[in-house]
Amino acid sequence: MGADGTDLPLGAAKQRAVLALLLINRNRTVAIDSLIDAVWQQDPPPEARASLHAHVSRIRRLIGSAAVDPAAILASVQPGYRLAVPEKDCDFGRFAIEQKAGIEEAAAGRFEEASGHLSSALAEWRGPVLEDLRDFQFVQPFASALMENRLVALGARAEAEIACGRAHLIISELEALVAEHPYREPLWAQLMTAYYLAQRQYEALGAYGRLKVALADDLGIDAGPALQRLHQRILRQEPLDVRQAARATAKRAAATRRRRTEVAQESAVAYLRDAGGSRYPLRGAATRIGRVPDNDIVLDDDTVSRYHAVVVDTGNSFVITDLRSANGVDVADRRIRVSATLADGDRICICGHEFVFEMS
C-alpha cells in the first residue's frame, strides 16, 4: 500500500514470490541461493541471479513509493537480503501479537480480555494465505502452518467464550469447525461442552458418538482419555469447571511460548532428536524432511516420500505439515491429517523413523 493508502501493483509472480519469501523470513537474512532455489524451484536458469537482483530492485522502488527509505527496509546483508518489518506492520505479525496476548490473558483467568485479543487476531485473516502463489512449493507448508495457528486461535477463543458463559453463542462456529476438521478431539470436546452447558445433553452425547465412530472407522483408534472422561461426566450430569479447564489449557500454551522465546534468545533453534540421539537443529523458516538429498533431514528409506514433511517456524510456534506423503506422519501416536502444532517432547514418527521435538 502506498503512502496515499492505495494498493501498489506487486509485479509478476516471481517478483511476488521473492517478496513473500522475504516477508515470511522478515527481520532475518535470506541467502541469495535460498531465494533462487525457492523461486525457480530447484531448476534455475543461468540468468536467475541477475533476475533476482532485478526483482529486488523493483521491490525497493515499490517500497520507496511508500515514503520510506527502501535501502533501510530491504537491506543487502551477506549472504543475501533482509526485509526489516516490525511485527505490528504486517498482518501475520499482528495476528501473532494478539494471539499471544489472548493466551496470556486466558492463562491469568481474564477470559473477556482473552476473547477480545483472540478476536482481534482472527480479524487479521482476510482469505487464503498467498493464494495467488500456490504454484510455488514453499507456499504450501507455510500456508498450512498459518492455518494451523488460526485453528489454534479459533479453539482458544471458543474456550474463552465458554468460560465467559457464552457457550450457546459459539455452537454454530464449533459445528462448522468439527465438520472441517473431523478428527480434532479438542474441538469436539469444546462442542460437547458447549452443547452440555446450553442444556443440550442429548446433542453432546451424540457428538461424542459421531466422533467415536469416525475415529474407529477412518483411523482405527479410540477417542483419547480426556474426551472419554468428559463423556462420562456428561453422562452423569456432573458440573463442569470450564474456567479452570480453560485456564489450565492456556497456561500450558503460554509455557510453551515462553520456552520457545527462551530458546530463541539462546540459539534461535529447536531440535528434532532421533532414536540414536542425533539432534537436528530447526533453523530458518522451514526444515524439510524426506528421502532425496536436498532435504534438510534426509531419511534413506524407500517408504519415505521424496519430500515427506516440513517443520515450519511461524514465529508463534513450530508446526509440522505432511507434504502429501504416501505413508503419512504421526505426532504423539496420532496420524496428522495435514498439520499439527508441536509441543516440547512430542514424538514424531515417519515410516518407522522416530524423532522427539525439543525446545532446548
Short mmCIF file of C-alpha atoms in Angstrom, two decimals:
data_model
loop_
_atom_site.label_atom_id
_atom_site.label_comp_id
_atom_site.label_asym_id
_atom_site.label_seq_id
_atom_site.Cartn_x
_atom_site.Cartn_y
_atom_site.Cartn_z
CA MET A 1 0.00 0.00 0.00
CA GLY A 2 1.36 3.39 -0.96
CA ALA A 3 1.68 6.49 1.21
CA ASP A 4 -1.72 7.67 -0.07
CA GLY A 5 -3.41 4.42 1.00
CA THR A 6 -3.83 2.96 -2.49
CA ASP A 7 -2.80 -0.59 -3.33
CA LEU A 8 0.51 -0.96 -5.15
CA PRO A 9 0.99 -3.35 -8.10
CA LEU A 10 3.40 -6.03 -6.87
CA GLY A 11 4.51 -7.27 -10.27
CA ALA A 12 4.77 -10.71 -11.83
CA ALA A 13 4.51 -13.98 -9.93
CA LYS A 14 8.24 -14.48 -9.37
CA GLN A 15 8.61 -10.95 -8.02
CA ARG A 16 5.67 -11.51 -5.66
CA ALA A 17 7.27 -14.81 -4.61
CA VAL A 18 10.53 -13.03 -3.73
CA LEU A 19 8.61 -10.51 -1.63
CA ALA A 20 6.60 -13.29 0.04
CA LEU A 21 9.77 -15.19 0.97
CA LEU A 22 11.33 -12.07 2.45
CA LEU A 23 8.15 -11.37 4.44
CA ILE A 24 7.94 -14.95 5.70
CA ASN A 25 11.54 -14.57 6.90
CA ARG A 26 11.13 -10.92 7.92
CA ASN A 27 13.93 -9.47 10.04
CA ARG A 28 16.15 -12.43 9.10
CA THR A 29 18.70 -12.64 6.31
CA VAL A 30 17.70 -14.89 3.42
CA ALA A 31 20.57 -16.21 1.32
CA ILE A 32 20.52 -15.45 -2.40
CA ASP A 33 20.89 -19.16 -3.17
CA SER A 34 17.87 -19.95 -0.97
CA LEU A 35 15.77 -17.34 -2.77
CA ILE A 36 16.79 -18.69 -6.17
CA ASP A 37 16.05 -22.30 -5.17
CA ALA A 38 12.61 -21.36 -3.87
CA VAL A 39 11.54 -19.03 -6.67
CA TRP A 40 12.87 -21.19 -9.52
CA GLN A 41 12.02 -24.40 -7.63
CA GLN A 42 15.45 -26.09 -7.76
CA ASP A 43 15.71 -25.56 -11.54
CA PRO A 44 17.16 -22.07 -12.01
CA PRO A 45 18.18 -20.74 -15.44
CA PRO A 46 21.70 -19.29 -15.90
CA GLU A 47 20.32 -15.76 -15.55
CA ALA A 48 18.49 -16.47 -12.25
CA ARG A 49 20.86 -14.41 -10.10
CA ALA A 50 20.55 -11.37 -12.37
CA SER A 51 16.77 -11.80 -12.48
CA LEU A 52 16.63 -11.98 -8.68
CA HIS A 53 18.58 -8.73 -8.36
CA ALA A 54 16.18 -7.11 -10.82
CA HIS A 55 13.18 -8.29 -8.78
CA VAL A 56 14.77 -6.89 -5.61
CA SER A 57 15.41 -3.54 -7.32
CA ARG A 58 11.77 -3.30 -8.38
CA ILE A 59 10.59 -4.23 -4.88
CA ARG A 60 12.80 -1.47 -3.49
CA ARG A 61 11.18 1.02 -5.86
CA LEU A 62 7.77 -0.08 -4.59
CA ILE A 63 8.95 0.36 -1.00
CA GLY A 64 10.29 3.82 -1.86
CA SER A 65 6.88 4.86 -3.17
CA ALA A 66 5.55 4.36 0.37
CA ALA A 67 7.68 7.31 1.56
CA VAL A 68 10.28 5.23 3.41
CA ASP A 69 13.97 4.52 2.79
CA PRO A 70 13.99 1.37 0.63
CA ALA A 71 17.63 0.51 1.36
CA ALA A 72 16.92 0.53 5.10
CA ILE A 73 13.81 -1.62 4.75
CA LEU A 74 15.20 -4.12 2.22
CA ALA A 75 18.90 -4.29 3.00
CA SER A 76 21.68 -6.19 1.26
CA VAL A 77 23.22 -8.32 4.00
CA GLN A 78 25.63 -11.15 3.27
CA PRO A 79 24.82 -13.73 2.04
CA GLY A 80 21.57 -12.23 0.74
CA TYR A 81 18.81 -9.80 1.72
CA ARG A 82 16.91 -8.88 4.87
CA LEU A 83 13.48 -7.25 4.94
CA ALA A 84 13.04 -5.20 8.12
CA VAL A 85 9.36 -5.13 9.06
CA PRO A 86 8.07 -4.53 12.61
CA GLU A 87 5.62 -7.23 13.65
CA LYS A 88 2.84 -4.66 14.05
CA ASP A 89 3.23 -3.61 10.42
CA CYS A 90 2.29 -6.94 8.81
CA ASP A 91 -0.91 -8.91 9.20
CA PHE A 92 0.54 -12.20 10.41
CA GLY A 93 2.78 -10.27 12.80
CA ARG A 94 -0.28 -8.57 14.29
CA PHE A 95 -2.02 -11.95 14.40
CA ALA A 96 0.88 -13.38 16.43
CA ILE A 97 0.89 -10.42 18.84
CA GLU A 98 -2.85 -10.62 19.53
CA GLN A 99 -2.88 -14.42 19.78
CA LYS A 100 -0.05 -14.32 22.33
CA ALA A 101 -1.87 -11.64 24.35
CA GLY A 102 -5.09 -13.67 24.27
CA ILE A 103 -3.43 -16.82 25.54
CA GLU A 104 -1.66 -14.92 28.32
CA GLU A 105 -4.93 -13.28 29.43
CA ALA A 106 -6.66 -16.67 29.46
CA ALA A 107 -3.81 -18.17 31.49
CA ALA A 108 -4.40 -15.41 34.06
CA GLY A 109 -8.14 -16.14 34.13
CA ARG A 110 -9.14 -12.93 32.34
CA PHE A 111 -11.37 -14.52 29.72
CA GLU A 112 -13.20 -11.40 28.49
CA GLU A 113 -9.86 -9.81 27.64
CA ALA A 114 -8.64 -13.09 26.15
CA SER A 115 -11.65 -13.31 23.85
CA GLY A 116 -11.11 -9.73 22.70
CA HIS A 117 -7.46 -10.27 21.82
CA LEU A 118 -8.16 -13.55 20.05
CA SER A 119 -10.99 -11.95 18.07
CA SER A 120 -8.58 -9.18 17.03
CA ALA A 121 -6.06 -11.82 15.95
CA LEU A 122 -8.64 -13.64 13.85
CA ALA A 123 -9.79 -10.36 12.27
CA GLU A 124 -6.39 -10.17 10.54
CA TRP A 125 -7.46 -13.06 8.31
CA ARG A 126 -8.92 -11.89 5.02
CA GLY A 127 -8.71 -15.05 2.91
CA PRO A 128 -6.46 -17.96 1.96
CA VAL A 129 -2.73 -17.48 2.60
CA LEU A 130 -0.74 -16.44 -0.51
CA GLU A 131 -3.45 -17.92 -2.71
CA ASP A 132 -2.01 -16.37 -5.88
CA LEU A 133 1.36 -18.10 -5.29
CA ARG A 134 0.22 -21.68 -4.66
CA ASP A 135 2.23 -22.90 -7.67
CA PHE A 136 5.42 -22.25 -5.66
CA GLN A 137 6.39 -25.19 -3.46
CA PHE A 138 7.46 -23.03 -0.50
CA VAL A 139 3.93 -21.65 -0.07
CA GLN A 140 2.03 -24.80 0.88
CA PRO A 141 3.89 -25.67 4.11
CA PHE A 142 3.88 -22.04 5.26
CA ALA A 143 0.18 -21.63 4.45
CA SER A 144 -0.64 -24.90 6.23
CA ALA A 145 1.31 -23.80 9.29
CA LEU A 146 -0.53 -20.48 9.45
CA MET A 147 -3.86 -22.25 9.02
CA GLU A 148 -2.89 -24.46 11.96
CA ASN A 149 -2.18 -21.33 14.03
CA ARG A 150 -5.56 -19.92 13.02
CA LEU A 151 -7.25 -23.13 14.12
CA VAL A 152 -5.48 -22.91 17.48
CA ALA A 153 -6.69 -19.31 17.86
CA LEU A 154 -10.27 -20.29 16.98
CA GLY A 155 -10.17 -23.05 19.60
CA ALA A 156 -8.70 -20.71 22.21
CA ARG A 157 -11.39 -18.11 21.56
CA ALA A 158 -14.12 -20.75 21.80
CA GLU A 159 -12.69 -21.85 25.14
CA ALA A 160 -12.64 -18.24 26.36
CA GLU A 161 -16.24 -17.70 25.23
CA ILE A 162 -17.34 -20.85 27.06
CA ALA A 163 -15.53 -19.65 30.19
CA CYS A 164 -17.38 -16.31 29.88
CA GLY A 165 -20.72 -18.12 29.96
CA ARG A 166 -21.48 -17.68 26.26
CA ALA A 167 -21.35 -21.33 25.20
CA HIS A 168 -24.61 -21.03 23.26
CA LEU A 169 -23.13 -18.32 21.03
CA ILE A 170 -20.26 -20.40 19.67
CA ILE A 171 -22.05 -23.68 18.97
CA SER A 172 -22.56 -22.90 15.27
CA GLU A 173 -18.91 -21.97 14.84
CA LEU A 174 -17.76 -25.15 16.57
CA GLU A 175 -20.13 -27.27 14.47
CA ALA A 176 -18.54 -25.82 11.34
CA LEU A 177 -15.03 -26.40 12.70
CA VAL A 178 -15.57 -30.08 13.53
CA ALA A 179 -17.12 -30.60 10.09
CA GLU A 180 -13.96 -29.14 8.54
CA HIS A 181 -11.58 -30.91 10.96
CA PRO A 182 -13.38 -34.15 11.86
CA TYR A 183 -10.56 -35.75 13.89
CA ARG A 184 -9.62 -32.76 16.11
CA GLU A 185 -10.55 -34.02 19.55
CA PRO A 186 -10.08 -30.66 21.36
CA LEU A 187 -12.66 -29.07 19.04
CA TRP A 188 -15.09 -31.92 19.67
CA ALA A 189 -14.54 -31.52 23.42
CA GLN A 190 -15.42 -27.83 23.15
CA LEU A 191 -18.52 -28.61 21.09
CA MET A 192 -19.66 -31.27 23.58
CA THR A 193 -19.06 -28.82 26.44
CA ALA A 194 -20.96 -26.03 24.67
CA TYR A 195 -23.93 -28.33 23.99
CA TYR A 196 -23.96 -29.52 27.59
CA LEU A 197 -23.81 -26.02 29.08
CA ALA A 198 -26.60 -24.94 26.71
CA GLN A 199 -28.83 -27.67 28.18
CA ARG A 200 -28.45 -29.85 25.09
CA GLN A 201 -27.10 -33.01 26.73
CA TYR A 202 -28.51 -35.34 24.08
CA GLU A 203 -26.59 -33.49 21.35
CA ALA A 204 -23.42 -33.51 23.47
CA LEU A 205 -23.60 -37.29 23.76
CA GLY A 206 -24.45 -37.59 20.08
CA ALA A 207 -21.37 -35.58 19.15
CA TYR A 208 -19.19 -37.99 21.11
CA GLY A 209 -20.82 -40.93 19.35
CA ARG A 210 -20.18 -39.44 15.90
CA LEU A 211 -16.53 -38.78 16.70
CA LYS A 212 -16.02 -42.25 18.17
CA VAL A 213 -17.39 -43.87 15.00
CA ALA A 214 -15.28 -41.64 12.74
CA LEU A 215 -12.07 -42.36 14.66
CA ALA A 216 -12.72 -46.11 14.69
CA ASP A 217 -13.82 -46.41 11.06
CA ASP A 218 -11.38 -43.98 9.47
CA LEU A 219 -8.28 -44.19 11.67
CA GLY A 220 -8.73 -47.40 13.65
CA ILE A 221 -8.32 -45.65 17.01
CA ASP A 222 -10.47 -44.77 20.01
CA ALA A 223 -11.15 -41.35 21.48
CA GLY A 224 -8.46 -40.07 23.83
CA PRO A 225 -8.68 -40.29 27.63
CA ALA A 226 -9.62 -36.61 28.10
CA LEU A 227 -12.59 -36.92 25.77
CA GLN A 228 -13.67 -40.19 27.38
CA ARG A 229 -13.62 -38.52 30.81
CA LEU A 230 -15.70 -35.60 29.50
CA HIS A 231 -18.20 -38.07 28.03
CA GLN A 232 -18.57 -39.82 31.38
CA ARG A 233 -19.10 -36.54 33.23
CA ILE A 234 -21.82 -35.52 30.79
CA LEU A 235 -23.45 -38.94 31.12
CA ARG A 236 -23.52 -38.49 34.91
CA GLN A 237 -24.72 -34.88 34.52
CA GLU A 238 -21.83 -33.59 36.61
CA PRO A 239 -20.93 -29.88 36.70
CA LEU A 240 -18.00 -28.80 34.52
CA ASP A 241 -15.41 -26.33 35.80
CA VAL A 242 -14.91 -24.70 32.43
CA ARG A 243 -12.99 -21.69 33.76
CA GLN A 244 -10.40 -23.86 35.45
CA ALA A 245 -10.10 -26.08 32.37
CA ALA A 246 -9.69 -23.07 30.07
CA ARG A 247 -7.08 -21.53 32.33
CA ALA A 248 -5.10 -24.80 32.50
CA THR A 249 -5.10 -25.13 28.70
CA ALA A 250 -3.92 -21.55 28.28
CA LYS A 251 -1.21 -21.97 30.92
CA ARG A 252 0.23 -24.92 29.01
CA ALA A 253 0.19 -22.94 25.77
CA ALA A 254 1.75 -19.89 27.43
CA ALA A 255 4.51 -22.01 29.00
CA THR A 256 5.35 -23.48 25.58
CA ARG A 257 5.54 -19.97 24.12
CA ARG A 258 7.82 -18.75 26.91
CA ARG A 259 10.07 -21.75 26.43
CA ARG A 260 10.22 -21.05 22.71
CA THR A 261 11.24 -17.44 23.39
CA GLU A 262 13.98 -18.51 25.80
CA VAL A 263 15.37 -20.97 23.28
CA ALA A 264 15.26 -18.36 20.51
CA GLN A 265 17.22 -15.93 22.65
CA GLU A 266 19.87 -18.55 23.34
CA SER A 267 20.33 -20.27 19.98
CA ALA A 268 17.43 -19.45 17.61
CA VAL A 269 16.72 -23.16 17.13
CA ALA A 270 14.65 -26.04 18.34
CA TYR A 271 15.65 -29.61 17.53
CA LEU A 272 14.44 -32.96 16.34
CA ARG A 273 16.28 -35.74 18.20
CA ASP A 274 16.32 -39.15 16.56
CA ALA A 275 16.37 -42.57 18.22
CA GLY A 276 20.17 -42.66 18.08
CA GLY A 277 20.49 -39.38 19.96
CA SER A 278 21.46 -37.20 16.98
CA ARG A 279 19.92 -33.72 17.14
CA TYR A 280 18.83 -31.86 14.02
CA PRO A 281 18.51 -28.09 14.51
CA LEU A 282 15.40 -26.39 13.14
CA ARG A 283 16.88 -23.25 11.61
CA GLY A 284 15.24 -20.66 9.41
CA ALA A 285 11.59 -20.59 8.47
CA ALA A 286 11.31 -24.24 7.38
CA THR A 287 13.09 -27.57 7.80
CA ARG A 288 12.19 -30.16 5.18
CA ILE A 289 12.28 -33.93 5.78
CA GLY A 290 12.35 -36.55 3.04
CA ARG A 291 14.21 -39.15 1.03
CA VAL A 292 16.14 -37.11 -1.55
CA PRO A 293 19.43 -35.35 -0.75
CA ASP A 294 18.21 -31.74 -0.95
CA ASN A 295 16.05 -32.16 2.18
CA ASP A 296 17.34 -30.69 5.43
CA ILE A 297 16.83 -34.05 7.16
CA VAL A 298 17.39 -36.97 4.78
CA LEU A 299 15.83 -40.37 5.52
CA ASP A 300 17.33 -43.03 3.24
CA ASP A 301 14.27 -45.27 3.11
CA ASP A 302 12.13 -46.18 0.09
CA THR A 303 8.94 -45.91 2.18
CA VAL A 304 9.70 -42.23 2.85
CA SER A 305 8.42 -39.83 0.18
CA ARG A 306 10.84 -37.62 -1.76
CA TYR A 307 9.58 -34.60 0.18
CA HIS A 308 7.69 -36.10 3.08
CA ALA A 309 7.15 -33.37 5.69
CA VAL A 310 8.26 -29.93 6.75
CA VAL A 311 8.56 -28.22 10.13
CA VAL A 312 7.74 -24.51 9.89
CA ASP A 313 8.66 -21.86 12.43
CA THR A 314 5.69 -19.48 12.20
CA GLY A 315 7.16 -17.09 14.77
CA ASN A 316 4.37 -18.22 17.08
CA SER A 317 5.04 -21.95 17.19
CA PHE A 318 6.57 -24.86 15.31
CA VAL A 319 4.13 -26.67 13.01
CA ILE A 320 4.76 -29.93 11.16
CA THR A 321 2.98 -30.42 7.83
CA ASP A 322 2.61 -33.63 5.83
CA LEU A 323 3.60 -32.80 2.23
CA ARG A 324 1.01 -35.22 0.80
CA SER A 325 3.33 -38.13 1.54
CA ALA A 326 2.49 -41.72 0.66
CA ASN A 327 2.72 -43.08 4.21
CA GLY A 328 1.85 -40.16 6.47
CA VAL A 329 3.22 -38.56 9.63
CA ASP A 330 2.35 -39.47 13.22
CA VAL A 331 2.61 -36.99 16.10
CA ALA A 332 2.09 -38.21 19.66
CA ASP A 333 0.93 -41.59 18.30
CA ARG A 334 -1.76 -39.97 16.12
CA ARG A 335 -1.76 -39.66 12.33
CA ILE A 336 -1.96 -35.99 11.36
CA ARG A 337 -4.39 -35.07 8.62
CA VAL A 338 -2.45 -32.07 7.29
CA SER A 339 -0.61 -30.20 10.05
CA ALA A 340 -0.06 -30.25 13.80
CA THR A 341 1.40 -27.75 16.26
CA LEU A 342 4.36 -29.31 18.06
CA ALA A 343 4.77 -29.21 21.83
CA ASP A 344 8.05 -29.78 23.65
CA GLY A 345 8.57 -33.53 23.96
CA ASP A 346 6.20 -34.55 21.16
CA ARG A 347 7.17 -37.79 19.41
CA ILE A 348 7.13 -37.77 15.62
CA CYS A 349 7.14 -40.94 13.53
CA ILE A 350 7.81 -41.01 9.78
CA CYS A 351 7.76 -44.51 8.30
CA GLY A 352 9.28 -46.01 11.44
CA HIS A 353 11.86 -43.22 11.89
CA GLU A 354 11.20 -41.65 15.28
CA PHE A 355 12.09 -38.16 16.45
CA VAL A 356 11.42 -36.14 19.58
CA PHE A 357 10.72 -32.41 19.24
CA GLU A 358 12.81 -30.45 21.76
CA MET A 359 12.73 -26.76 22.58
CA SER A 360 16.25 -26.73 24.01
#
